[in-house]
Amino acid sequence: MEIFPTELKVSVPSKDSGVSLDSIRSPLHERSTEWRAMWISIGMQFVVGVQISVYYMSMWPYLSGLDKTADMDFFGWVVAACNIGCCISNILHGLWNQKTMSCKWPTITGFLIAAVGQLMYGAISEVQQNGKWYMLVARVVTGLGVGNLAALRAYGATASTPKDRMKAISYGTAGYVFGISFGPAISAFFTLLGEQGFNLGVVKMNMYTASAYLMAFICVLAAILMLIFFHEDYAGIIDKSKDSDEKDKANYVVVPKFDLVPALICIYLYMIASMIATTVEADKRIQILFGLVVFVAFHLVNYPWWFYSAPLNFLPPGSNTTVVGGCLDTYTWCSSTTRVPMALYIFAFVFFFGIAFPFVESPAAALYSEILGPRKQGTMQGLFSFGGSVTPFVASIIITFLFQHTGYKYVIILQSSTIFVAFFLMAVFYNRLVPLKLKPNNGESVAYKNGVFYSM
């Protein structure tokens, strides 16, 4: 029995086509990245990071002052609320980008939605009751807006040429991570206003609301900047619908189907980096493995080993303390949990975590886009961002529960287990974690959307 492919595609340019064989073998390498638009998208990723993290340090005192019925369990849901919105909107913004090949309008729309969420957050101070529910809704709405990160990631992957892709995605990741780190500093700056603050007309400005109104203004400003200055140029994909001279070359190039398994592994690696929350040119798989090893070292140092110092100190009920290792009296596990040395904890957090995060997230994001190949990536980048959003949402609920009832020992065991799963997946699928090959070896068949083609 002979098995024939659904379609045998062999396309060779004629002498009269004006298209040389050399030019169609690597059409992407003849293009250049439009760095002005790329830098704008990187800056927008910074804005997204700030919008997500700005209330990390001030949310609990704001919540507990607004609504006395709010407890730590509910606070865990409030922390996760922004990621709930992101989980929904990441997919939607990715699909929007996929269908329209537009990064501008999904990003603008997202920032305007986020501005509404931030205005809601600031206005909660005027609510007399059920403040905790208003805060939960406000953070969900903000998450629905900043899910535009999916469109921005898709642009970074598809608007950069192969030689610039690692740089573009790494810079984008760095912008987002820097925004995550910078956000709480903005909130800390407004502590100078105090809880009473002042009134600006009918608007109450204090240490909690001022940052919210500033975030709303930044969202509107970012939307205006995108509208006026952002001009899209997709230099990293092969688009046969283009009305340009390159359309003739693209007709002789077939983009094979991407390998789904390594793409899913990259999403999992990004999920790990997101849960536990860029470099020289090298094999990205080696970078990721190195980052995972450093993540393991980070958890080993922070595990409450028996040879660490005495158990944690209980705090007097209703009081605060400056004693390192202070523990609420409701946490019974403190009496049997040893204390990680402060100097060792700081060293591990700054050096181990600071090194591991970029060594996993940036190469995983870059490798993911290369596995997908030079095609529209809106939907798949939406799925990638969804993985990075759903993990903090789920992890914040699980980790809060584990911490309250068992301490941080089992939190570390849980996170370490996910890392060892990543090691296993990379060991099994190591040879498939490679960029998509546009030209297979001679005689080999490769599947694409209309069937199978061969390289002769």
C-alpha positions as a Markdown table, in Angstrom:
| # | Residue | x | y | z |
|---|---|---|---|---|
| 1 | Met | 0.0 | 0.0 | 0.0 |
| 2 | Glu | 1.3 | 3.4 | -0.9 |
| 3 | Ile | 0.4 | 6.4 | 1.2 |
| 4 | Phe | 0.3 | 9.8 | -0.6 |
| 5 | Pro | 0.3 | 13.2 | 1.1 |
| 6 | Thr | -2.9 | 15.3 | 0.9 |
| 7 | Glu | -0.9 | 17.8 | -1.2 |
| 8 | Leu | 2.5 | 17.7 | -2.7 |
| 9 | Lys | 3.8 | 21.3 | -2.8 |
| 10 | Val | 6.9 | 21.9 | -4.9 |
| 11 | Ser | 7.3 | 25.6 | -5.9 |
| 12 | Val | 10.2 | 26.8 | -7.9 |
| 13 | Pro | 10.4 | 30.4 | -9.2 |
| 14 | Ser | 10.6 | 30.7 | -13.0 |
| 15 | Lys | 13.3 | 32.7 | -14.8 |
| 16 | Asp | 10.7 | 35.4 | -15.7 |
| 17 | Ser | 9.4 | 35.8 | -12.1 |
| 18 | Gly | 12.2 | 38.2 | -11.1 |
| 19 | Val | 12.6 | 36.3 | -7.8 |
| 20 | Ser | 16.0 | 34.7 | -7.1 |
| 21 | Leu | 16.3 | 31.4 | -5.3 |
| 22 | Asp | 18.6 | 32.9 | -2.7 |
| 23 | Ser | 16.1 | 35.6 | -1.8 |
| 24 | Ile | 13.3 | 33.1 | -1.0 |
| 25 | Arg | 15.4 | 30.9 | 1.2 |
| 26 | Ser | 15.5 | 33.4 | 4.0 |
| 27 | Pro | 13.2 | 36.3 | 3.2 |
| 28 | Leu | 13.0 | 37.3 | 6.9 |
| 29 | His | 16.7 | 38.0 | 7.0 |
| 30 | Glu | 16.4 | 40.7 | 4.4 |
| 31 | Arg | 14.2 | 42.8 | 6.6 |
| 32 | Ser | 15.0 | 45.1 | 9.6 |
| 33 | Thr | 13.2 | 45.6 | 12.8 |
| 34 | Glu | 11.4 | 48.9 | 13.3 |
| 35 | Trp | 12.9 | 49.8 | 16.6 |
| 36 | Arg | 11.0 | 53.0 | 17.2 |
| 37 | Ala | 7.7 | 51.1 | 17.4 |
| 38 | Met | 9.4 | 48.2 | 19.3 |
| 39 | Trp | 10.7 | 50.6 | 22.0 |
| 40 | Ile | 7.2 | 52.0 | 22.4 |
| 41 | Ser | 5.8 | 48.5 | 22.9 |
| 42 | Ile | 8.5 | 47.8 | 25.4 |
| 43 | Gly | 7.6 | 51.0 | 27.3 |
| 44 | Met | 3.9 | 49.9 | 27.3 |
| 45 | Gln | 4.9 | 46.6 | 28.8 |
| 46 | Phe | 6.6 | 48.6 | 31.6 |
| 47 | Val | 3.3 | 50.4 | 32.1 |
| 48 | Val | 1.4 | 47.1 | 32.3 |
| 49 | Gly | 3.8 | 45.9 | 35.0 |
| 50 | Val | 3.3 | 49.0 | 37.1 |
| 51 | Gln | -0.5 | 48.8 | 36.8 |
| 52 | Ile | -0.4 | 45.2 | 38.2 |
| 53 | Ser | 1.9 | 45.7 | 41.1 |
| 54 | Val | 1.4 | 49.3 | 42.3 |
| 55 | Tyr | -0.8 | 48.2 | 45.3 |
| 56 | Tyr | 1.2 | 45.1 | 46.5 |
| 57 | Met | 2.3 | 46.8 | 49.7 |
| 58 | Ser | -0.6 | 49.1 | 50.4 |
| 59 | Met | -3.6 | 47.0 | 49.4 |
| 60 | Trp | -4.0 | 45.2 | 52.8 |
| 61 | Pro | -4.0 | 48.4 | 55.0 |
| 62 | Tyr | -6.4 | 50.1 | 52.5 |
| 63 | Leu | -8.7 | 47.1 | 52.5 |
| 64 | Ser | -8.7 | 46.5 | 56.3 |
| 65 | Gly | -9.4 | 50.2 | 56.9 |
| 66 | Leu | -12.3 | 50.2 | 54.4 |
| 67 | Asp | -14.1 | 47.1 | 55.5 |
| 68 | Lys | -13.6 | 45.5 | 58.9 |
| 69 | Thr | -15.1 | 42.2 | 57.7 |
| 70 | Ala | -12.2 | 41.6 | 55.3 |
| 71 | Asp | -9.8 | 38.9 | 56.5 |
| 72 | Met | -6.6 | 37.4 | 55.1 |
| 73 | Asp | -8.5 | 34.8 | 53.1 |
| 74 | Phe | -10.5 | 37.4 | 51.3 |
| 75 | Phe | -7.3 | 39.5 | 50.8 |
| 76 | Gly | -5.9 | 36.5 | 48.9 |
| 77 | Trp | -8.8 | 36.7 | 46.5 |
| 78 | Val | -8.3 | 40.5 | 46.1 |
| 79 | Val | -4.6 | 39.9 | 45.3 |
| 80 | Ala | -5.7 | 37.3 | 42.7 |
| 81 | Ala | -8.4 | 39.4 | 41.3 |
| 82 | Cys | -6.2 | 41.3 | 38.8 |
| 83 | Asn | -5.0 | 38.0 | 37.5 |
| 84 | Ile | -8.6 | 36.7 | 37.1 |
| 85 | Gly | -9.2 | 39.6 | 34.8 |
| 86 | Cys | -6.0 | 39.0 | 33.0 |
| 87 | Cys | -6.8 | 35.3 | 32.4 |
| 88 | Ile | -10.0 | 36.4 | 30.5 |
| 89 | Ser | -8.6 | 39.3 | 28.6 |
| 90 | Asn | -5.2 | 37.7 | 27.6 |
| 91 | Ile | -7.1 | 35.3 | 25.4 |
| 92 | Leu | -9.4 | 38.0 | 24.0 |
| 93 | His | -6.6 | 40.4 | 23.2 |
| 94 | Gly | -4.6 | 37.6 | 21.6 |
| 95 | Leu | -7.5 | 36.6 | 19.4 |
| 96 | Trp | -8.1 | 40.3 | 18.5 |
| 97 | Asn | -4.4 | 40.6 | 17.4 |
| 98 | Gln | -4.6 | 37.3 | 15.5 |
| 99 | Lys | -7.7 | 38.3 | 13.5 |
| 100 | Thr | -6.8 | 41.9 | 12.8 |
| 101 | Met | -2.9 | 41.9 | 12.9 |
| 102 | Ser | -3.3 | 45.0 | 15.1 |
| 103 | Cys | -1.4 | 45.6 | 18.3 |
| 104 | Lys | -2.4 | 49.3 | 18.5 |
| 105 | Trp | -6.2 | 49.0 | 19.1 |
| 106 | Pro | -6.2 | 46.1 | 21.6 |
| 107 | Thr | -3.5 | 47.9 | 23.6 |
| 108 | Ile | -5.4 | 51.3 | 23.5 |
| 109 | Thr | -8.7 | 49.6 | 24.5 |
| 110 | Gly | -7.0 | 47.7 | 27.3 |
| 111 | Phe | -5.4 | 50.8 | 28.8 |
| 112 | Leu | -8.8 | 52.6 | 28.7 |
| 113 | Ile | -10.4 | 49.7 | 30.5 |
| 114 | Ala | -7.6 | 49.6 | 33.1 |
| 115 | Ala | -8.1 | 53.4 | 33.6 |
| 116 | Val | -11.7 | 52.7 | 34.6 |
| 117 | Gly | -10.6 | 50.0 | 37.0 |
| 118 | Gln | -8.0 | 52.3 | 38.6 |
| 119 | Leu | -10.6 | 55.1 | 39.0 |
| 120 | Met | -12.9 | 52.6 | 40.7 |
| 121 | Tyr | -10.1 | 51.6 | 43.1 |
| 122 | Gly | -9.5 | 55.2 | 44.1 |
| 123 | Ala | -13.2 | 55.9 | 44.5 |
| 124 | Ile | -13.7 | 53.0 | 47.0 |
| 125 | Ser | -12.8 | 55.4 | 49.8 |
| 126 | Glu | -16.2 | 57.0 | 49.4 |
| 127 | Val | -18.0 | 53.7 | 49.8 |
| 128 | Gln | -19.7 | 53.3 | 53.2 |
| 129 | Gln | -20.1 | 49.5 | 53.2 |
| 130 | Asn | -19.1 | 46.4 | 51.2 |
| 131 | Gly | -15.8 | 48.1 | 50.4 |
| 132 | Lys | -14.0 | 44.7 | 50.0 |
| 133 | Trp | -16.3 | 43.7 | 47.2 |
| 134 | Tyr | -15.9 | 47.0 | 45.4 |
| 135 | Met | -12.1 | 46.5 | 45.6 |
| 136 | Leu | -12.4 | 43.0 | 44.3 |
| 137 | Val | -14.4 | 44.2 | 41.3 |
| 138 | Ala | -12.0 | 47.2 | 40.7 |
| 139 | Arg | -9.0 | 44.8 | 40.5 |
| 140 | Val | -10.8 | 42.5 | 38.1 |
| 141 | Val | -11.6 | 45.4 | 35.8 |
| 142 | Thr | -8.0 | 46.5 | 35.9 |
| 143 | Gly | -7.0 | 43.0 | 35.0 |
| 144 | Leu | -9.3 | 43.0 | 32.1 |
| 145 | Gly | -7.5 | 46.0 | 30.8 |
| 146 | Val | -3.8 | 45.0 | 31.3 |
| 147 | Gly | -4.5 | 41.7 | 29.6 |
| 148 | Asn | -3.4 | 43.8 | 26.6 |
| 149 | Leu | 0.1 | 42.4 | 27.5 |
| 150 | Ala | -0.8 | 39.5 | 25.1 |
| 151 | Ala | -1.0 | 41.9 | 22.1 |
| 152 | Leu | 2.2 | 43.6 | 23.1 |
| 153 | Arg | 4.0 | 40.3 | 23.5 |
| 154 | Ala | 2.7 | 39.2 | 20.1 |
| 155 | Tyr | 4.0 | 42.4 | 18.5 |
| 156 | Gly | 7.5 | 41.8 | 20.0 |
| 157 | Ala | 7.6 | 38.3 | 18.6 |
| 158 | Thr | 6.2 | 39.1 | 15.1 |
| 159 | Ala | 7.7 | 42.6 | 14.5 |
| 160 | Ser | 11.3 | 41.6 | 15.2 |
| 161 | Thr | 13.5 | 39.8 | 12.7 |
| 162 | Pro | 15.1 | 36.5 | 13.7 |
| 163 | Lys | 18.4 | 38.1 | 14.6 |
| 164 | Asp | 16.7 | 40.7 | 16.8 |
| 165 | Arg | 14.0 | 38.5 | 18.3 |
| 166 | Met | 15.9 | 37.5 | 21.5 |
| 167 | Lys | 16.8 | 41.1 | 22.1 |
| 168 | Ala | 13.3 | 42.4 | 21.5 |
| 169 | Ile | 11.6 | 39.8 | 23.7 |
| 170 | Ser | 14.2 | 40.2 | 26.4 |
| 171 | Tyr | 13.8 | 43.9 | 26.5 |
| 172 | Gly | 10.0 | 43.5 | 26.6 |
| 173 | Thr | 10.3 | 41.1 | 29.5 |
| 174 | Ala | 12.7 | 43.4 | 31.2 |
| 175 | Gly | 10.3 | 46.3 | 30.8 |
| 176 | Tyr | 7.4 | 44.3 | 32.3 |
| 177 | Val | 9.5 | 42.9 | 35.2 |
| 178 | Phe | 10.9 | 46.4 | 35.9 |
| 179 | Gly | 7.4 | 47.7 | 36.0 |
| 180 | Ile | 6.4 | 45.0 | 38.5 |
| 181 | Ser | 9.3 | 46.0 | 40.7 |
| 182 | Phe | 8.8 | 49.7 | 40.3 |
| 183 | Gly | 5.0 | 49.8 | 41.0 |
| 184 | Pro | 5.2 | 49.4 | 44.8 |
| 185 | Ala | 7.7 | 52.3 | 44.9 |
| 186 | Ile | 5.1 | 54.6 | 43.5 |
| 187 | Ser | 2.6 | 53.6 | 46.2 |
| 188 | Ala | 5.3 | 54.1 | 48.8 |
| 189 | Phe | 6.0 | 57.6 | 47.6 |
| 190 | Phe | 2.4 | 58.6 | 48.3 |
| 191 | Thr | 2.6 | 57.5 | 52.0 |
| 192 | Leu | 3.8 | 61.1 | 52.6 |
| 193 | Leu | 0.1 | 62.1 | 52.2 |
| 194 | Gly | -1.0 | 60.0 | 55.1 |
| 195 | Glu | -4.4 | 58.3 | 55.5 |
| 196 | Gln | -6.2 | 61.6 | 55.9 |
| 197 | Gly | -4.6 | 63.4 | 52.9 |
| 198 | Phe | -6.6 | 66.3 | 51.4 |
| 199 | Asn | -9.6 | 67.0 | 49.2 |
| 200 | Leu | -9.1 | 68.1 | 45.6 |
| 201 | Gly | -12.6 | 69.4 | 45.0 |
| 202 | Val | -14.8 | 66.4 | 45.5 |
| 203 | Val | -11.9 | 64.0 | 45.1 |
| 204 | Lys | -10.3 | 62.6 | 48.2 |
| 205 | Met | -6.5 | 62.3 | 47.8 |
| 206 | Asn | -4.6 | 60.3 | 50.4 |
| 207 | Met | -1.8 | 57.7 | 50.5 |
| 208 | Tyr | -4.1 | 55.0 | 49.0 |
| 209 | Thr | -6.2 | 56.9 | 46.4 |
| 210 | Ala | -3.6 | 59.3 | 44.9 |
| 211 | Ser | -1.6 | 56.4 | 43.4 |
| 212 | Ala | -4.9 | 55.0 | 41.9 |
| 213 | Tyr | -5.7 | 58.3 | 40.2 |
| 214 | Leu | -2.2 | 58.6 | 38.9 |
| 215 | Met | -2.4 | 55.1 | 37.4 |
| 216 | Ala | -5.6 | 56.1 | 35.7 |
| 217 | Phe | -3.9 | 59.2 | 34.2 |
| 218 | Ile | -0.9 | 57.1 | 33.1 |
| 219 | Cys | -3.3 | 54.6 | 31.3 |
| 220 | Val | -5.0 | 57.4 | 29.4 |
| 221 | Leu | -1.6 | 59.0 | 28.5 |
| 222 | Ala | -0.3 | 55.6 | 27.3 |
| 223 | Ala | -3.4 | 55.1 | 25.1 |
| 224 | Ile | -2.8 | 58.6 | 23.5 |
| 225 | Leu | 0.8 | 57.9 | 22.9 |
| 226 | Met | -0.1 | 54.6 | 21.2 |
| 227 | Leu | -2.6 | 56.3 | 19.0 |
| 228 | Ile | -0.3 | 59.1 | 17.8 |
| 229 | Phe | 3.2 | 57.6 | 17.7 |
| 230 | Phe | 2.8 | 53.8 | 17.3 |
| 231 | His | 3.1 | 52.6 | 13.7 |
| 232 | Glu | 3.1 | 48.8 | 13.3 |
| 233 | Asp | 5.5 | 47.0 | 11.1 |
| 234 | Tyr | 5.5 | 43.2 | 11.2 |
| 235 | Ala | 9.0 | 42.3 | 9.9 |
| 236 | Gly | 9.2 | 38.9 | 11.6 |
| 237 | Ile | 6.4 | 37.0 | 9.8 |
| 238 | Ile | 5.7 | 35.7 | 6.3 |
| 239 | Asp | 2.4 | 37.2 | 5.3 |
| 240 | Lys | 1.2 | 36.2 | 1.8 |
| 241 | Ser | -1.6 | 38.7 | 1.9 |
| 242 | Lys | 0.7 | 41.7 | 1.8 |
| 243 | Asp | 0.4 | 44.0 | -1.1 |
| 244 | Ser | 4.2 | 44.5 | -1.5 |
| 245 | Asp | 7.1 | 43.3 | -3.5 |
| 246 | Glu | 7.7 | 40.6 | -0.9 |
| 247 | Lys | 4.4 | 38.9 | -1.8 |
| 248 | Asp | 6.0 | 37.2 | -4.8 |
| 249 | Lys | 8.8 | 35.8 | -2.6 |
| 250 | Ala | 6.3 | 34.7 | 0.1 |
| 251 | Asn | 4.4 | 32.6 | -2.4 |
| 252 | Tyr | 7.4 | 30.3 | -2.7 |
| 253 | Val | 7.8 | 29.9 | 1.1 |
| 254 | Val | 5.7 | 27.4 | 3.1 |
| 255 | Val | 5.5 | 27.8 | 6.9 |
| 256 | Pro | 5.3 | 24.4 | 8.5 |
| 257 | Lys | 3.0 | 23.6 | 11.5 |
| 258 | Phe | 4.7 | 24.2 | 14.8 |
| 259 | Asp | 5.5 | 21.6 | 17.4 |
| 260 | Leu | 2.8 | 21.9 | 20.0 |
| 261 | Val | 4.5 | 20.0 | 22.9 |
| 262 | Pro | 7.6 | 22.2 | 23.2 |
| 263 | Ala | 5.4 | 25.2 | 22.9 |
| 264 | Leu | 3.3 | 24.0 | 25.9 |
| 265 | Ile | 6.6 | 23.3 | 27.8 |
| 266 | Cys | 7.6 | 27.0 | 27.3 |
| 267 | Ile | 4.2 | 28.1 | 28.6 |
| 268 | Tyr | 4.8 | 25.9 | 31.7 |
| 269 | Leu | 8.3 | 27.3 | 32.2 |
| 270 | Tyr | 6.8 | 30.8 | 32.1 |
| 271 | Met | 4.2 | 29.7 | 34.6 |
| 272 | Ile | 6.9 | 28.6 | 37.0 |
| 273 | Ala | 8.7 | 32.0 | 36.7 |
| 274 | Ser | 5.4 | 33.7 | 37.3 |
| 275 | Met | 4.6 | 31.6 | 40.3 |
| 276 | Ile | 7.9 | 32.1 | 42.1 |
| 277 | Ala | 7.7 | 35.9 | 41.3 |
| 278 | Thr | 17.4 | 39.3 | 30.9 |
| 279 | Thr | 22.0 | 38.3 | 28.5 |
| 280 | Val | 24.6 | 36.8 | 26.2 |
| 281 | Glu | 23.8 | 34.8 | 23.1 |
| 282 | Ala | 23.7 | 31.0 | 23.9 |
| 283 | Asp | 21.6 | 28.0 | 23.5 |
| 284 | Lys | 18.3 | 29.1 | 25.1 |
| 285 | Arg | 17.7 | 25.6 | 26.5 |
| 286 | Ile | 21.0 | 25.9 | 28.5 |
| 287 | Gln | 19.9 | 29.3 | 29.8 |
| 288 | Ile | 16.6 | 27.9 | 31.0 |
| 289 | Leu | 18.2 | 24.9 | 32.7 |
| 290 | Phe | 20.7 | 27.2 | 34.4 |
| 291 | Gly | 17.8 | 29.4 | 35.6 |
| 292 | Leu | 15.9 | 26.3 | 37.0 |
| 293 | Val | 19.0 | 25.2 | 38.9 |
| 294 | Val | 19.3 | 28.7 | 40.5 |
| 295 | Phe | 15.6 | 28.5 | 41.4 |
| 296 | Val | 16.3 | 25.2 | 43.2 |
| 297 | Ala | 19.2 | 26.9 | 45.1 |
| 298 | Phe | 16.8 | 29.7 | 46.1 |
| 299 | His | 14.3 | 27.3 | 47.6 |
| 300 | Leu | 17.0 | 25.2 | 49.3 |
| 301 | Val | 18.3 | 28.2 | 51.1 |
| 302 | Asn | 14.8 | 29.3 | 52.2 |
| 303 | Tyr | 13.7 | 25.9 | 53.4 |
| 304 | Pro | 13.4 | 25.8 | 57.3 |
| 305 | Trp | 16.2 | 23.3 | 57.8 |
| 306 | Trp | 16.7 | 21.8 | 61.3 |
| 307 | Phe | 20.2 | 23.3 | 61.6 |
| 308 | Tyr | 18.9 | 26.9 | 61.3 |
| 309 | Ser | 18.5 | 29.0 | 64.4 |
| 310 | Ala | 15.6 | 28.9 | 67.0 |
| 311 | Pro | 11.9 | 29.0 | 66.1 |
| 312 | Leu | 10.2 | 32.2 | 65.1 |
| 313 | Asn | 9.1 | 34.7 | 67.8 |
| 314 | Phe | 5.4 | 35.2 | 68.5 |
| 315 | Leu | 4.1 | 38.8 | 68.4 |
| 316 | Pro | 2.0 | 40.2 | 71.3 |
| 317 | Pro | -1.6 | 40.2 | 70.2 |
| 318 | Gly | -2.6 | 43.4 | 68.4 |
| 319 | Ser | 0.9 | 44.8 | 68.2 |
| 320 | Asn | 3.6 | 45.3 | 65.6 |
| 321 | Thr | 7.3 | 44.7 | 66.1 |
| 322 | Thr | 10.7 | 45.2 | 64.5 |
| 323 | Val | 12.0 | 41.9 | 65.6 |
| 324 | Val | 13.1 | 39.8 | 62.7 |
| 325 | Gly | 11.1 | 36.6 | 62.5 |
| 326 | Gly | 8.0 | 37.9 | 64.2 |
| 327 | Cys | 5.0 | 35.6 | 63.9 |
| 328 | Leu | 1.2 | 36.1 | 64.5 |
| 329 | Asp | 0.0 | 34.1 | 67.6 |
| 330 | Thr | -2.7 | 32.4 | 65.4 |
| 331 | Tyr | 0.0 | 30.6 | 63.4 |
| 332 | Thr | 0.7 | 27.6 | 65.6 |
| 333 | Trp | 3.3 | 26.3 | 63.1 |
| 334 | Cys | 5.7 | 29.1 | 64.2 |
| 335 | Ser | 6.7 | 27.2 | 67.3 |
| 336 | Ser | 8.2 | 24.3 | 65.3 |
| 337 | Thr | 9.6 | 26.3 | 62.3 |
| 338 | Thr | 13.2 | 27.4 | 62.3 |
| 339 | Arg | 14.3 | 30.8 | 61.2 |
| 340 | Val | 16.2 | 31.4 | 58.0 |
| 341 | Pro | 19.1 | 33.7 | 58.7 |
| 342 | Met | 18.3 | 37.2 | 57.6 |
| 343 | Ala | 21.6 | 37.7 | 55.7 |
| 344 | Leu | 21.2 | 34.4 | 53.9 |
| 345 | Tyr | 17.6 | 35.2 | 52.9 |
| 346 | Ile | 18.6 | 38.6 | 51.5 |
| 347 | Phe | 21.5 | 37.1 | 49.6 |
| 348 | Ala | 19.3 | 34.4 | 48.1 |
| 349 | Phe | 16.5 | 36.8 | 47.2 |
| 350 | Val | 18.8 | 39.3 | 45.5 |
| 351 | Phe | 21.2 | 37.0 | 43.8 |
| 352 | Phe | 19.5 | 33.6 | 43.3 |
| 353 | Phe | 16.0 | 34.9 | 42.5 |
| 354 | Gly | 17.3 | 37.9 | 40.7 |
| 355 | Ile | 19.4 | 35.7 | 38.4 |
| 356 | Ala | 16.9 | 32.8 | 38.0 |
| 357 | Phe | 13.9 | 34.8 | 36.9 |
| 358 | Pro | 15.4 | 36.4 | 33.8 |
| 359 | Phe | 17.2 | 33.2 | 32.9 |
| 360 | Val | 13.9 | 31.4 | 32.7 |
| 361 | Glu | 11.4 | 33.9 | 31.6 |
| 362 | Ser | 13.2 | 35.7 | 28.7 |
| 363 | Pro | 14.6 | 32.6 | 27.0 |
| 364 | Ala | 11.3 | 30.8 | 27.4 |
| 365 | Ala | 9.4 | 33.6 | 25.8 |
| 366 | Ala | 12.0 | 33.9 | 23.0 |
| 367 | Leu | 12.1 | 30.2 | 22.4 |
| 368 | Tyr | 8.3 | 30.0 | 22.4 |
| 369 | Ser | 8.0 | 32.6 | 19.6 |
| 370 | Glu | 10.7 | 30.8 | 17.6 |
| 371 | Ile | 8.9 | 27.4 | 18.0 |
| 372 | Leu | 5.8 | 29.0 | 16.6 |
| 373 | Gly | 7.7 | 30.4 | 13.6 |
| 374 | Pro | 7.2 | 33.4 | 11.3 |
| 375 | Arg | 3.4 | 33.4 | 11.5 |
| 376 | Lys | 0.6 | 35.3 | 13.2 |
| 377 | Gln | 1.0 | 34.6 | 16.9 |
| 378 | Gly | -1.8 | 36.6 | 18.6 |
| 379 | Thr | -3.8 | 33.6 | 19.8 |
| 380 | Met | -0.8 | 31.6 | 21.0 |
| 381 | Gln | 0.8 | 34.6 | 22.7 |
| 382 | Gly | -2.6 | 35.2 | 24.4 |
| 383 | Leu | -2.3 | 31.6 | 25.6 |
| 384 | Phe | 1.2 | 32.2 | 26.8 |
| 385 | Ser | 0.2 | 35.3 | 28.7 |
| 386 | Phe | -2.8 | 33.4 | 30.1 |
| 387 | Gly | -0.5 | 30.9 | 31.6 |
| 388 | Gly | 1.5 | 33.7 | 33.3 |
| 389 | Ser | -1.8 | 35.1 | 34.7 |
| 390 | Val | -3.6 | 32.0 | 35.8 |
| 391 | Thr | -0.7 | 30.8 | 37.8 |
| 392 | Pro | -0.4 | 33.7 | 40.2 |
| 393 | Phe | -4.2 | 33.6 | 40.5 |
| 394 | Val | -4.3 | 29.9 | 41.5 |
| 395 | Ala | -1.0 | 30.1 | 43.4 |
| 396 | Ser | -2.0 | 33.0 | 45.6 |
| 397 | Ile | -5.1 | 31.1 | 46.8 |
| 398 | Ile | -3.2 | 27.8 | 47.4 |
| 399 | Ile | -0.1 | 29.4 | 48.9 |
| 400 | Thr | -2.1 | 31.7 | 51.2 |
| 401 | Phe | -4.0 | 28.6 | 52.5 |
| 402 | Leu | -0.8 | 26.6 | 53.0 |
| 403 | Phe | 1.0 | 29.5 | 54.7 |
| 404 | Gln | -1.8 | 30.1 | 57.2 |
| 405 | His | -2.2 | 26.5 | 58.2 |
| 406 | Thr | 1.3 | 24.9 | 57.7 |
| 407 | Gly | 3.8 | 27.7 | 57.3 |
| 408 | Tyr | 6.2 | 28.2 | 54.4 |
| 409 | Lys | 7.8 | 24.7 | 54.5 |
| 410 | Tyr | 5.1 | 23.2 | 52.2 |
| 411 | Val | 5.0 | 26.3 | 50.1 |
| 412 | Ile | 8.6 | 25.7 | 49.2 |
| 413 | Ile | 8.0 | 22.0 | 48.7 |
| 414 | Leu | 5.1 | 22.8 | 46.3 |
| 415 | Gln | 7.1 | 25.3 | 44.3 |
| 416 | Ser | 10.2 | 23.0 | 44.2 |
| 417 | Ser | 8.0 | 20.2 | 42.9 |
| 418 | Thr | 6.9 | 22.3 | 39.9 |
| 419 | Ile | 10.6 | 23.0 | 39.1 |
| 420 | Phe | 11.5 | 19.3 | 39.1 |
| 421 | Val | 8.6 | 18.7 | 36.7 |
| 422 | Ala | 10.1 | 21.3 | 34.5 |
| 423 | Phe | 13.5 | 19.5 | 34.6 |
| 424 | Phe | 11.7 | 16.2 | 33.6 |
| 425 | Leu | 9.9 | 17.8 | 30.7 |
| 426 | Met | 13.1 | 19.5 | 29.4 |
| 427 | Ala | 15.0 | 16.2 | 29.7 |
| 428 | Val | 12.4 | 14.2 | 27.7 |
| 429 | Phe | 11.7 | 16.9 | 25.0 |
| 430 | Tyr | 15.1 | 18.6 | 24.9 |
| 431 | Asn | 15.7 | 17.8 | 21.2 |
| 432 | Arg | 12.3 | 19.3 | 20.3 |
| 433 | Leu | 12.8 | 22.6 | 22.1 |
| 434 | Val | 14.2 | 24.2 | 19.0 |
| 435 | Pro | 13.1 | 27.0 | 16.6 |
| 436 | Leu | 10.8 | 26.0 | 13.7 |
| 437 | Lys | 12.8 | 25.0 | 10.6 |
| 438 | Leu | 11.4 | 26.6 | 7.4 |
| 439 | Lys | 13.4 | 24.3 | 5.2 |
| 440 | Pro | 13.5 | 20.6 | 6.2 |
| 441 | Asn | 16.4 | 18.4 | 5.2 |
| 442 | Asn | 16.3 | 17.0 | 1.7 |
| 443 | Gly | 13.9 | 14.2 | 1.2 |
| 444 | Glu | 12.0 | 14.9 | 4.5 |
| 445 | Ser | 8.3 | 15.7 | 4.6 |
| 446 | Val | 6.8 | 18.4 | 6.8 |
| 447 | Ala | 3.2 | 19.1 | 7.6 |
| 448 | Tyr | 1.7 | 22.5 | 6.9 |
| 449 | Lys | -1.9 | 23.7 | 7.0 |
| 450 | Asn | -2.8 | 22.5 | 3.5 |
| 451 | Gly | -1.1 | 19.1 | 3.7 |
| 452 | Val | 2.5 | 18.0 | 3.3 |
| 453 | Phe | 5.5 | 19.4 | 1.4 |
| 454 | Tyr | 8.9 | 18.0 | 0.7 |
| 455 | Ser | 12.3 | 19.6 | 0.3 |
| 456 | Met | 14.1 | 18.2 | -2.8 |
